PDB file of C-alpha atoms in Angstrom:
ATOM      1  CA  UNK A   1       0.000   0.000   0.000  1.00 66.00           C
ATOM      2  CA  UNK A   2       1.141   3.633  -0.577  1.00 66.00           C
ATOM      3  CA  UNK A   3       0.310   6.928   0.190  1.00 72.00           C
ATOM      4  CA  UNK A   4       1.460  10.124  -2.132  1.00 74.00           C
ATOM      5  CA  UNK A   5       1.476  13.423  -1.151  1.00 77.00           C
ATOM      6  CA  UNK A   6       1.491  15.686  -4.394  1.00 81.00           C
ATOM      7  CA  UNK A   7       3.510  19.191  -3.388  1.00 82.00           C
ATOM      8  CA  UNK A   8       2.412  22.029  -6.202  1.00 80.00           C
ATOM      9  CA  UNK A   9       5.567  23.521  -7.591  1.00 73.00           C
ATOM     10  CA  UNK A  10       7.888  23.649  -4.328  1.00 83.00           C
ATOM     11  CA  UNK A  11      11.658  24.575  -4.851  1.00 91.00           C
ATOM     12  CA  UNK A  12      13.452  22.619  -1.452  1.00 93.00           C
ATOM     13  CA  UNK A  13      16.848  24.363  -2.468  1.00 93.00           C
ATOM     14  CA  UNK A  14      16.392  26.467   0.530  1.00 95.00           C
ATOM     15  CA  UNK A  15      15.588  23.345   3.067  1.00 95.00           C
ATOM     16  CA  UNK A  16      18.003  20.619   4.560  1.00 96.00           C
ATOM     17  CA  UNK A  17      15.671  18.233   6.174  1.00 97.00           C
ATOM     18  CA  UNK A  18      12.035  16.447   5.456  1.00 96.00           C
ATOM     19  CA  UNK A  19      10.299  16.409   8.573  1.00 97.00           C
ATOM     20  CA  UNK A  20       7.107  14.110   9.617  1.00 96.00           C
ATOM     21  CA  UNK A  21       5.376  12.546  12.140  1.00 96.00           C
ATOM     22  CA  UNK A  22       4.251   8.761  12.092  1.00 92.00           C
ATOM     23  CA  UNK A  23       2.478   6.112  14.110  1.00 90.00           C
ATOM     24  CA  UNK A  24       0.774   2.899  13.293  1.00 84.00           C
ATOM     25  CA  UNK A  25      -2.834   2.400  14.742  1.00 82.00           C
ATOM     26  CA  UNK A  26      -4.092  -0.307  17.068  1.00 72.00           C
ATOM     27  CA  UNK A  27      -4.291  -2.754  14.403  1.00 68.00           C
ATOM     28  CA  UNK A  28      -0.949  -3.795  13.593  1.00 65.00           C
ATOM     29  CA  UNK A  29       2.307  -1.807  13.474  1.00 67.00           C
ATOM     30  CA  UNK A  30       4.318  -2.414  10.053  1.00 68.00           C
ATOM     31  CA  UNK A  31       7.836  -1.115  11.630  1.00 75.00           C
ATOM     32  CA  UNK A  32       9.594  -0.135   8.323  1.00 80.00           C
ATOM     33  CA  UNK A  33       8.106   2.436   5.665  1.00 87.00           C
ATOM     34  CA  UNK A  34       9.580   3.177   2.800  1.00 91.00           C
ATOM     35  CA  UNK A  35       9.402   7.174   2.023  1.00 95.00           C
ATOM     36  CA  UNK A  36      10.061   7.783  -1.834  1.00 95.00           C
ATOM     37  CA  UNK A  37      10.636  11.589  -3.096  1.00 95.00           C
ATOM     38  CA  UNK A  38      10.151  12.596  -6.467  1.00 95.00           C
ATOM     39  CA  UNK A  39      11.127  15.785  -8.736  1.00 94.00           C
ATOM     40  CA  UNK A  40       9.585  17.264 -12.206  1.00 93.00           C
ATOM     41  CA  UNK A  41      12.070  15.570 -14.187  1.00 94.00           C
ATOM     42  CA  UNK A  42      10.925  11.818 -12.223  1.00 94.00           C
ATOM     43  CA  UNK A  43      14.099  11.056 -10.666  1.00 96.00           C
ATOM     44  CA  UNK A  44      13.341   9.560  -7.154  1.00 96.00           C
ATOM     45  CA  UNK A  45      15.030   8.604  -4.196  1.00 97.00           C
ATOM     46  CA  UNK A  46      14.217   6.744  -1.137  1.00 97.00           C
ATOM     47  CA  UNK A  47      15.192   6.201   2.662  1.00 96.00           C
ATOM     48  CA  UNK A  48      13.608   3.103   5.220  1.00 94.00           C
ATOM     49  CA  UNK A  49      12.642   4.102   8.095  1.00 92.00           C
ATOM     50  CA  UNK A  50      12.376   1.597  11.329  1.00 89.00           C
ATOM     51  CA  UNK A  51      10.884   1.343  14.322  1.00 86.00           C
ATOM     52  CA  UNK A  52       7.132   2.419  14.083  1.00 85.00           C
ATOM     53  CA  UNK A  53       4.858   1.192  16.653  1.00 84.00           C
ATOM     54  CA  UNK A  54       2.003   2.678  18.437  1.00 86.00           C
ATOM     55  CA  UNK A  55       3.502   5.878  19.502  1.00 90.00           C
ATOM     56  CA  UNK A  56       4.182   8.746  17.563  1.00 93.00           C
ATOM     57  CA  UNK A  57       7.692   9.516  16.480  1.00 94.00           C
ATOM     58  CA  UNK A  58       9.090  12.407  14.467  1.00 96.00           C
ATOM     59  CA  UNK A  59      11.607  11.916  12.107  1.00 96.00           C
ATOM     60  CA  UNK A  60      14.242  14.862  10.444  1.00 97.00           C
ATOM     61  CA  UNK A  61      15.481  12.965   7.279  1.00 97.00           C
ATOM     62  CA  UNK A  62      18.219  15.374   6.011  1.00 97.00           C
ATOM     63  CA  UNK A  63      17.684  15.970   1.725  1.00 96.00           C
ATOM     64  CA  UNK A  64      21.369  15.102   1.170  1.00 95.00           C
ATOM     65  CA  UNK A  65      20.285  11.518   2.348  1.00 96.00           C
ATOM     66  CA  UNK A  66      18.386  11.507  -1.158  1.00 96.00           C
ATOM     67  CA  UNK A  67      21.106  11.026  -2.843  1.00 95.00           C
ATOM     68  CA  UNK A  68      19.228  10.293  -6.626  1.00 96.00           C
ATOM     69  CA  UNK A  69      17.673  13.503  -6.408  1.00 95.00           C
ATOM     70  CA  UNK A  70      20.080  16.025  -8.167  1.00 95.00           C
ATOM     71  CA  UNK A  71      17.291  19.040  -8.934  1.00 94.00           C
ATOM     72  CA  UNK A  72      15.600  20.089  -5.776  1.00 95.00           C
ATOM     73  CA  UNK A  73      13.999  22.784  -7.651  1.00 95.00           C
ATOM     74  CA  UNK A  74      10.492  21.444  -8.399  1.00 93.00           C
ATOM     75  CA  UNK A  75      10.022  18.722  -6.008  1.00 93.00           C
ATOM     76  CA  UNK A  76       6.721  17.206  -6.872  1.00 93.00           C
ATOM     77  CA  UNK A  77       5.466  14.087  -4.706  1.00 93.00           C
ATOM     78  CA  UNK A  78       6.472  12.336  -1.089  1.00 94.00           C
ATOM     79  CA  UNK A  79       5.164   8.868  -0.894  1.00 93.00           C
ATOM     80  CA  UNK A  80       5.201   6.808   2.097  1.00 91.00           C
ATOM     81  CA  UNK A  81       4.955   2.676   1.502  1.00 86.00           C
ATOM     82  CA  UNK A  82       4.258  -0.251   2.553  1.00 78.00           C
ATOM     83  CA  UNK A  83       5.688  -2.791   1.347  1.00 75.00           C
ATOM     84  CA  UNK A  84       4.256  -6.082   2.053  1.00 64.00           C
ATOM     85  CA  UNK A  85       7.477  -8.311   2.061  1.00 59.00           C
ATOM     86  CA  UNK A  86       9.197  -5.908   4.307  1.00 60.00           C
ATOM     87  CA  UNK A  87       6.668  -5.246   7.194  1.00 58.00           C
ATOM     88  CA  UNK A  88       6.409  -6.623  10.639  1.00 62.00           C
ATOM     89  CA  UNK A  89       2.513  -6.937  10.280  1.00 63.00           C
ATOM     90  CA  UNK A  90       0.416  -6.864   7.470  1.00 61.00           C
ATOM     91  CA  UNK A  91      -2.655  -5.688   8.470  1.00 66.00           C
ATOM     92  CA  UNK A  92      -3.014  -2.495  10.169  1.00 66.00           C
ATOM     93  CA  UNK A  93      -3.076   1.263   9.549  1.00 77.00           C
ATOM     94  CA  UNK A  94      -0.627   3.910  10.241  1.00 82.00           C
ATOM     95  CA  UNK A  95      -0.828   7.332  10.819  1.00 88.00           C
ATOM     96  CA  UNK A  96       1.038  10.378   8.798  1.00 91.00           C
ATOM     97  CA  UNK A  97       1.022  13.704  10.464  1.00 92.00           C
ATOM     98  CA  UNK A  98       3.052  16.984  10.256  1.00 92.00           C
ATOM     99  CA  UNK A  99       4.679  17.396   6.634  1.00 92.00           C
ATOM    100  CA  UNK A 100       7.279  19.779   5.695  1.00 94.00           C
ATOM    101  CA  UNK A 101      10.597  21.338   4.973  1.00 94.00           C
ATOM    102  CA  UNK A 102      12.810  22.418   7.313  1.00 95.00           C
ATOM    103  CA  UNK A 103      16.589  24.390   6.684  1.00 90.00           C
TER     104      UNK A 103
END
């Protein structure tokens, strides 16, 4: 499962970090999500990120980290996945809170 997050013609140059919040809900917890950032011209990156449960944790991924992404001028999507051979539990829901850019 995925969720995609279209951002309307944001230049990032100015910004160092992604910043969100995450939990998973009383169903299940997956523990790993894959976040996937896109530009204009489609080149993506992506980072795992571990150890979601039931409380809410806020992650600071810094840009550099998306190292496939070489025009930060018209970033265009964040997606957040799930990927089915790579989670702890595959039922659930999670929780996405508190998008944006930080310097």
């Amino acid at each position: 499962k995925s969720f995609s997050l279209s951002i309307p013609q944001m230049d990032v140059t100015k910004y160092s970090k992604i910043n969100f919040a995450i939990r998973a809900k009383e169903e299940g917890s997956p523990g790993i999500v894959k976040i996937i950032l896109k530009n204009q011209k489609n080149e993506t990156a992506y980072r795992y990120i571990q150890g979601i449960d039931l409380k809410w944790k806020d992650f600071n991924i810094p840009l550099n980290e998306f190292k496939q992404i070489t025009d930060w001028t018209n970033l265009t999507e964040v997606t957040f996945i799930l990927e089915s051979w790579n989670v702890d539990k595959k039922k659930g829901s999670i929780l996405i809170g508190d998008v944006s850019f930080s310097g």
